[in-house]
Tab-separated table of C-alpha atoms in Angstrom:
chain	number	residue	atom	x	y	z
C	1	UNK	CA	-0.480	-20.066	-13.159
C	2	UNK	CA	2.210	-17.479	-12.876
C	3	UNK	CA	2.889	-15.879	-9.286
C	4	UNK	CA	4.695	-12.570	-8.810
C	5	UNK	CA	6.391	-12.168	-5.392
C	6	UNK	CA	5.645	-8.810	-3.322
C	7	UNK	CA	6.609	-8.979	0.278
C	8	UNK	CA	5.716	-12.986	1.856
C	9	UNK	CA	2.786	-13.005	-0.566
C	10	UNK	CA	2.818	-14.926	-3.643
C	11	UNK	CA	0.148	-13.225	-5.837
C	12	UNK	CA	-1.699	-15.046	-8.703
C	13	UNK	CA	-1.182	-12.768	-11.879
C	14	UNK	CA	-4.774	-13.021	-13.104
C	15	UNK	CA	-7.306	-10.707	-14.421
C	16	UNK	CA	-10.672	-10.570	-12.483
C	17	UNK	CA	-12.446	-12.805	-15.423
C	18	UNK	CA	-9.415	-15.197	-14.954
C	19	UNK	CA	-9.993	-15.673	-11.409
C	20	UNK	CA	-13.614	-16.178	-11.755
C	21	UNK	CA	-12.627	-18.897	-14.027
C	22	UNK	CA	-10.367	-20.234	-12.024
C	23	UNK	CA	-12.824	-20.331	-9.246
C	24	UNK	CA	-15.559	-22.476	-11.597
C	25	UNK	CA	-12.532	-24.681	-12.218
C	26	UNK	CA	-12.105	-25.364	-8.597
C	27	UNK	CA	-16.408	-26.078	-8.119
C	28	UNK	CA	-16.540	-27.985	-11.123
C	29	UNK	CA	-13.424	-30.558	-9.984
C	30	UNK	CA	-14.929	-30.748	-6.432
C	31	UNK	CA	-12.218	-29.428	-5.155
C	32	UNK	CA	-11.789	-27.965	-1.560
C	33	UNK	CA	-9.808	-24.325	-0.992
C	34	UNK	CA	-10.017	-20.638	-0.089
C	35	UNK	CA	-9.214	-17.407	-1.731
C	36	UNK	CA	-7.077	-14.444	0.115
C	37	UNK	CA	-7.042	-10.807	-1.520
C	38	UNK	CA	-4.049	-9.247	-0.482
C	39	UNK	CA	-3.335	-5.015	0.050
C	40	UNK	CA	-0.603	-2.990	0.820
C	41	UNK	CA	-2.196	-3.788	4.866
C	42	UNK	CA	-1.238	-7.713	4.399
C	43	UNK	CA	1.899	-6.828	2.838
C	44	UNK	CA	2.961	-5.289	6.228
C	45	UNK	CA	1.062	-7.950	8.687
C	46	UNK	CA	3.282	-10.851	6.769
C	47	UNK	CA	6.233	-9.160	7.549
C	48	UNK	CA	5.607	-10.056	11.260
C	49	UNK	CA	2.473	-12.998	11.703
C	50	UNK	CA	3.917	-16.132	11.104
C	51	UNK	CA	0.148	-17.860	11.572
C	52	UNK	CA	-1.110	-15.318	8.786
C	53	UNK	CA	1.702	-16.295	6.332
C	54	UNK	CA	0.933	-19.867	6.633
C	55	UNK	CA	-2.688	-18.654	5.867
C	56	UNK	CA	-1.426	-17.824	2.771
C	57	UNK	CA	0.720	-20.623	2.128
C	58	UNK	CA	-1.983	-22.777	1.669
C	59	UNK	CA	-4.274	-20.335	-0.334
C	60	UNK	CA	-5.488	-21.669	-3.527
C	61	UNK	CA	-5.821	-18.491	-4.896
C	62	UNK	CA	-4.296	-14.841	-4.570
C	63	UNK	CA	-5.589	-11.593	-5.966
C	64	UNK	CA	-3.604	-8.373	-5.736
C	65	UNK	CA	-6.692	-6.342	-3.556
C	66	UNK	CA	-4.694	-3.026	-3.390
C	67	UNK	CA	-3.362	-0.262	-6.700
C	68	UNK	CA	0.215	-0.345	-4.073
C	69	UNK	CA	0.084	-3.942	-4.999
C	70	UNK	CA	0.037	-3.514	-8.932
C	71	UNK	CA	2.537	-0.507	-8.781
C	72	UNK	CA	4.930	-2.478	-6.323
C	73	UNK	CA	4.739	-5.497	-8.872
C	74	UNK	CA	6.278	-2.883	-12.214
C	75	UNK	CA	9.046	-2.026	-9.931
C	76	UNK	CA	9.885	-5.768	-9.169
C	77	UNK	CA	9.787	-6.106	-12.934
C	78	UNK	CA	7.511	-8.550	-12.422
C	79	UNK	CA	3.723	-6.693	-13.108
C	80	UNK	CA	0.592	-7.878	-12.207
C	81	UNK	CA	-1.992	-7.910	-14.846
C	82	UNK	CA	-4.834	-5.882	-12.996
C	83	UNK	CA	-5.902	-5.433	-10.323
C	84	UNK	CA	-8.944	-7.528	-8.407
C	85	UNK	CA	-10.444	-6.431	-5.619
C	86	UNK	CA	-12.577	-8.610	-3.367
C	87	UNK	CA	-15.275	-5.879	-3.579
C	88	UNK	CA	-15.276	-6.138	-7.444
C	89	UNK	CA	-14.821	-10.082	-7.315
C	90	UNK	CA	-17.849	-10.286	-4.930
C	91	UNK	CA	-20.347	-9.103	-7.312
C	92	UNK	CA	-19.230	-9.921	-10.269
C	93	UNK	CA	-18.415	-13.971	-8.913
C	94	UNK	CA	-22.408	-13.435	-7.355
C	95	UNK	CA	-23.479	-13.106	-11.069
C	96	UNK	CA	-21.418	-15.684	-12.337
C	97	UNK	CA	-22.583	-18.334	-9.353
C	98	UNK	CA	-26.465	-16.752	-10.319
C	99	UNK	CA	-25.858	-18.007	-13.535
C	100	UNK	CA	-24.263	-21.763	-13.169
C	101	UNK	CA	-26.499	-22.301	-10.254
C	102	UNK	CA	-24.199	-22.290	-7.541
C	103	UNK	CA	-24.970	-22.128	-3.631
C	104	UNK	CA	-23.744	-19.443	-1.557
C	105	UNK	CA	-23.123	-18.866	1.946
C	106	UNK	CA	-22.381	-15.274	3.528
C	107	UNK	CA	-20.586	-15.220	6.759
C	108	UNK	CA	-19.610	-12.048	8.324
C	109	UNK	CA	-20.784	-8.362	8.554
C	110	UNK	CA	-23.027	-6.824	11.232
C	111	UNK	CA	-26.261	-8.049	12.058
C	112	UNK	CA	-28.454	-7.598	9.086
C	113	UNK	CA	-25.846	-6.404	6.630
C	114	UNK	CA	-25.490	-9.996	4.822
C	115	UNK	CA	-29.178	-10.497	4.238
C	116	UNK	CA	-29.522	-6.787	2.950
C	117	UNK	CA	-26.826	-7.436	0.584
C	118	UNK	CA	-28.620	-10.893	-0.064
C	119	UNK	CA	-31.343	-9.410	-0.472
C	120	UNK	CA	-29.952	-6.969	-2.933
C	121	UNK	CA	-28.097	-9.562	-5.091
C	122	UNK	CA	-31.820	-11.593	-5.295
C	123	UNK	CA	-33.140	-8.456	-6.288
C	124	UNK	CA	-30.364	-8.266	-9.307
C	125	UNK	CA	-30.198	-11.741	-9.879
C	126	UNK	CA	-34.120	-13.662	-9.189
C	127	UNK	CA	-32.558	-17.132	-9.836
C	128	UNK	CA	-29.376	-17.164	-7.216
C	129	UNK	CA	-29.437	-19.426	-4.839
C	130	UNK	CA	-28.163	-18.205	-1.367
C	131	UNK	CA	-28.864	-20.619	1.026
C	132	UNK	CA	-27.516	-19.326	4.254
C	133	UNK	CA	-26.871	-15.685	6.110
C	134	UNK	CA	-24.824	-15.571	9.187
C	135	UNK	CA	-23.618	-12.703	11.334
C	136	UNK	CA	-21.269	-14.513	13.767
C	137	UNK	CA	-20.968	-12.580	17.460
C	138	UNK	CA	-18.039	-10.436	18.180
C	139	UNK	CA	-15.218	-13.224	19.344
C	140	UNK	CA	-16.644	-16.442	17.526
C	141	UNK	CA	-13.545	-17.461	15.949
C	142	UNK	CA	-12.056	-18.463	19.796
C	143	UNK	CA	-15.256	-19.682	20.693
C	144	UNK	CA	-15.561	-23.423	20.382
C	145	UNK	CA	-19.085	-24.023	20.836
C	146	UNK	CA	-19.569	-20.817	18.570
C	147	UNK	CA	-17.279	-21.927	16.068
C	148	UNK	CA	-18.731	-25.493	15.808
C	149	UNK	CA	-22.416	-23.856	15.628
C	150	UNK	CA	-21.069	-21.995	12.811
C	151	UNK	CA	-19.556	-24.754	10.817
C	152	UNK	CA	-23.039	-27.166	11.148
C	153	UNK	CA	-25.121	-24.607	9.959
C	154	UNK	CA	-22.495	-24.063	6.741
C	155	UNK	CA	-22.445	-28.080	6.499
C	156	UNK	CA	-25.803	-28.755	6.307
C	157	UNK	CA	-26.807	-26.739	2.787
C	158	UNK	CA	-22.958	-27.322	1.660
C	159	UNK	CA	-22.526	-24.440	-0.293
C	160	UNK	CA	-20.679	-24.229	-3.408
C	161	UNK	CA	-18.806	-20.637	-2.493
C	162	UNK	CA	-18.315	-19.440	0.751
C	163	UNK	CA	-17.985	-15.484	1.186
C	164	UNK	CA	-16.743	-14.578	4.914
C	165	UNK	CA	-16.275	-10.475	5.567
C	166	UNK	CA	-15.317	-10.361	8.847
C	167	UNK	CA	-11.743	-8.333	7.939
C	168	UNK	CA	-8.117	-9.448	7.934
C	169	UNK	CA	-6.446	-11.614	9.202
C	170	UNK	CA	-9.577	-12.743	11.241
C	171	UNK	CA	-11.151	-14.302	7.692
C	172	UNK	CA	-7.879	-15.435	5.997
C	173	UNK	CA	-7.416	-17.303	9.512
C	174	UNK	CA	-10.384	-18.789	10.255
C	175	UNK	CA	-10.868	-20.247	6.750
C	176	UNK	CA	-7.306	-21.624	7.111
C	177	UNK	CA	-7.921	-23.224	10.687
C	178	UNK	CA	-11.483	-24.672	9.932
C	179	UNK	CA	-11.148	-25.156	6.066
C	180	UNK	CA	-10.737	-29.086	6.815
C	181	UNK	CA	-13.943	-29.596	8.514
C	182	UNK	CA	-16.276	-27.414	5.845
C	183	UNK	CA	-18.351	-29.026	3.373
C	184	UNK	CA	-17.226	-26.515	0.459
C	185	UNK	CA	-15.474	-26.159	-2.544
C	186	UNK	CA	-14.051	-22.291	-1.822
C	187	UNK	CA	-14.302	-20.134	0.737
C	188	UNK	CA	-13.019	-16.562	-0.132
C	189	UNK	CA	-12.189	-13.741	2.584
C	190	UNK	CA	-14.009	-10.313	1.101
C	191	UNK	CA	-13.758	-7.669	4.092
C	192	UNK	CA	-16.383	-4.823	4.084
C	193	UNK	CA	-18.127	-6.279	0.628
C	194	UNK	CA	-21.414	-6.797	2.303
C	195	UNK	CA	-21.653	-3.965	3.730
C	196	UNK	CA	-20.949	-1.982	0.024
C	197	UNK	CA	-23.088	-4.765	-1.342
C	198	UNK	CA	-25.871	-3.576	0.872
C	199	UNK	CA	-25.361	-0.367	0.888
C	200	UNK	CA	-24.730	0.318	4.854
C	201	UNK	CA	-21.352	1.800	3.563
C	202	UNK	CA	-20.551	3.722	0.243
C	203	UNK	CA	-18.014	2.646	-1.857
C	204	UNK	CA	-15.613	5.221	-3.616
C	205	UNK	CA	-17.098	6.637	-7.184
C	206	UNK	CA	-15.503	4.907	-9.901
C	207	UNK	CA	-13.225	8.286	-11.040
C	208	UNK	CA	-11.701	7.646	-7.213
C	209	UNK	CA	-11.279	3.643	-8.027
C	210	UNK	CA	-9.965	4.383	-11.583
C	211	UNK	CA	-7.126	6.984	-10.119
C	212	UNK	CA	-6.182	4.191	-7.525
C	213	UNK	CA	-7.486	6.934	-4.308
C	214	UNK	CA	-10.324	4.412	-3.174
C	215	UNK	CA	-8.201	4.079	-0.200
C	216	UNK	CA	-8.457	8.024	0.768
C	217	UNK	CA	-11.708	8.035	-0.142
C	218	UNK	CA	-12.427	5.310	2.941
C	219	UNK	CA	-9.722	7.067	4.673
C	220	UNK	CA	-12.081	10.224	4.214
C	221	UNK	CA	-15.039	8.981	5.874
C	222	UNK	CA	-13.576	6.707	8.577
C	223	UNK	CA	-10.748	8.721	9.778
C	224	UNK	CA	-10.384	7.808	13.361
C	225	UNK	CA	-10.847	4.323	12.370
C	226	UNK	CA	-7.693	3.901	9.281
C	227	UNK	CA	-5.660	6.516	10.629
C	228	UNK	CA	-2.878	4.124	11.999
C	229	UNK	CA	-3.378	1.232	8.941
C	230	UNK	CA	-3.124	3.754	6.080
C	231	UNK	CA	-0.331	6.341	7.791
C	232	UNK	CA	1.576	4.310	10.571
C	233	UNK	CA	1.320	0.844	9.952
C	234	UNK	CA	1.559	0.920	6.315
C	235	UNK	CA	4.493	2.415	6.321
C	236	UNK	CA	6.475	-0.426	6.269
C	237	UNK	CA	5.564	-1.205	3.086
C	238	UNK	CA	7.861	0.549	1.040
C	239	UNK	CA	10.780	-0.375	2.845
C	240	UNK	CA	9.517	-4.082	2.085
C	241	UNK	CA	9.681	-3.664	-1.358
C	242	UNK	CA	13.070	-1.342	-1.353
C	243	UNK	CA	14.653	-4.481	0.283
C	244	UNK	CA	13.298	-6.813	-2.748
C	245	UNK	CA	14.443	-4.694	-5.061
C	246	UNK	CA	17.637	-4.208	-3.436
C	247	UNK	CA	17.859	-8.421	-3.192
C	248	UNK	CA	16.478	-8.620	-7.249
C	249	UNK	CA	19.046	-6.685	-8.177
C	250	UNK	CA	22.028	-7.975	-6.276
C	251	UNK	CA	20.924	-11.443	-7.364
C	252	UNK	CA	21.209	-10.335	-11.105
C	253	UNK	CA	24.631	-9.059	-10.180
C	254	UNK	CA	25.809	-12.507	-9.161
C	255	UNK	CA	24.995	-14.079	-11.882
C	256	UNK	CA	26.296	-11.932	-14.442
């Protein structure tokens, strides 16, 4: 599967329907793994978390979560197909699992936000199978006895997908650190999908997600909240990609 470089991330250049494929693959040879869904925030956070990197080091799959993502990629040269969004993956993968028969596991959200959106996939799909909802307390991650509570209860109806929303890097790291002792096949780190899922929190209209302004359209109704991510802290970004560009292109000097 071909990879396109942006930043520290190595990005899977695959189409949603790809990746959903990709993911059966992975269930049907029993194997054991987790999916990041990198934006233009994770970009930046690589730059400078050496624990997050290794996070996604050892990803088994990575899907371009973010329009600066795609665009970054046709500067490199190198572009991503489309892009896939964890909130676009998480229905669309809940249909899929519906289908095959698969069991699910939600992890994250506030309290009551994963069985509402549970509760609102059952209501789309009669025959899925989701057989366990869990809103973990604020700090469970550095928790021990919290942490071990939370794998048991995931162990015990081993589900075949694993959807955690608890945002980034929290997710990408706990799957990494506790990925060895879960009964699983793949885990995959989906941020605020429950909460769109169930409704507690409106997702952009599709003529915002089409343009690629889904981000100002959170940005517009949690303000105080994305301020710093979407106009201090994600600055960096383009200076990350200036500097691969500048490297791609001195490279291709050389070797002329």
């Amino acid at each position: 599967m071909q990879k396109v470089k942006i930043g520290k991330a190595y990005v899977d250049n695959v189409t949603q329907q790809e990746a959903i494929l990709e993911i059966d693959r992975m269930i049907t040879a029993g194997e054991k793994t987790y999916v990041v869904t990198p934006n233009l925030d994770h970009v930046v956070k690589l730059e400078a978390d050496a624990d997050f990197e290794r996070c996604y080091n050892k990803a088994g799959l990575v899907l371009a979560d973010g329009n600066p993502l795609v665009w970054a990629s046709k500067l490199l040269g190198t572009p991503l197909k489309a892009l896939v969004t964890g909130s676009d993956l998480f229905p669309a993968l809940s249909a899929h699992a519906a289908a095959k028969g698969y069991r699910m596991f939600f992890l994250g959200g506030l309290e009551g936000v994963g069985q509402k959106a549970a509760d609102e996939l059952k209501r789309q799909y009669p025959q899925i199978n989701i057989v366990g909802v869990y809103s973990p307390p604020f700090g469970f991650d550095k928790n021990k006895a919290e942490n071990e509570k939370i794998i048991s209860m995931i162990n015990a109806v081993k589900p075949h997908l694993l959807f955690v929303g608890v945002g980034a890097p929290k997710q990408e790291k706990w799957m990494y650190n506790n990925i060895d002792q879960l009964d699983i096949n793949v885990a995959l780190g989906i941020g605020a999908s429950f909460d769109f899922v169930a409704g507690t929190i409106k997702r952009a209209p599709a003529a915002f997600r089409k343009m690629g302004m889904e981000w100002f359209w959170r940005f517009s109704n949690e303000p105080r909240r994305l301020f710093r991510r979407y106009f201090i802290d994600s600055a960096a970004f383009v200076p990350i990609i200036y500097k691969q560009m500048k490297a791609a292109k001195e490279a291709k000097q050389k070797s002329v």
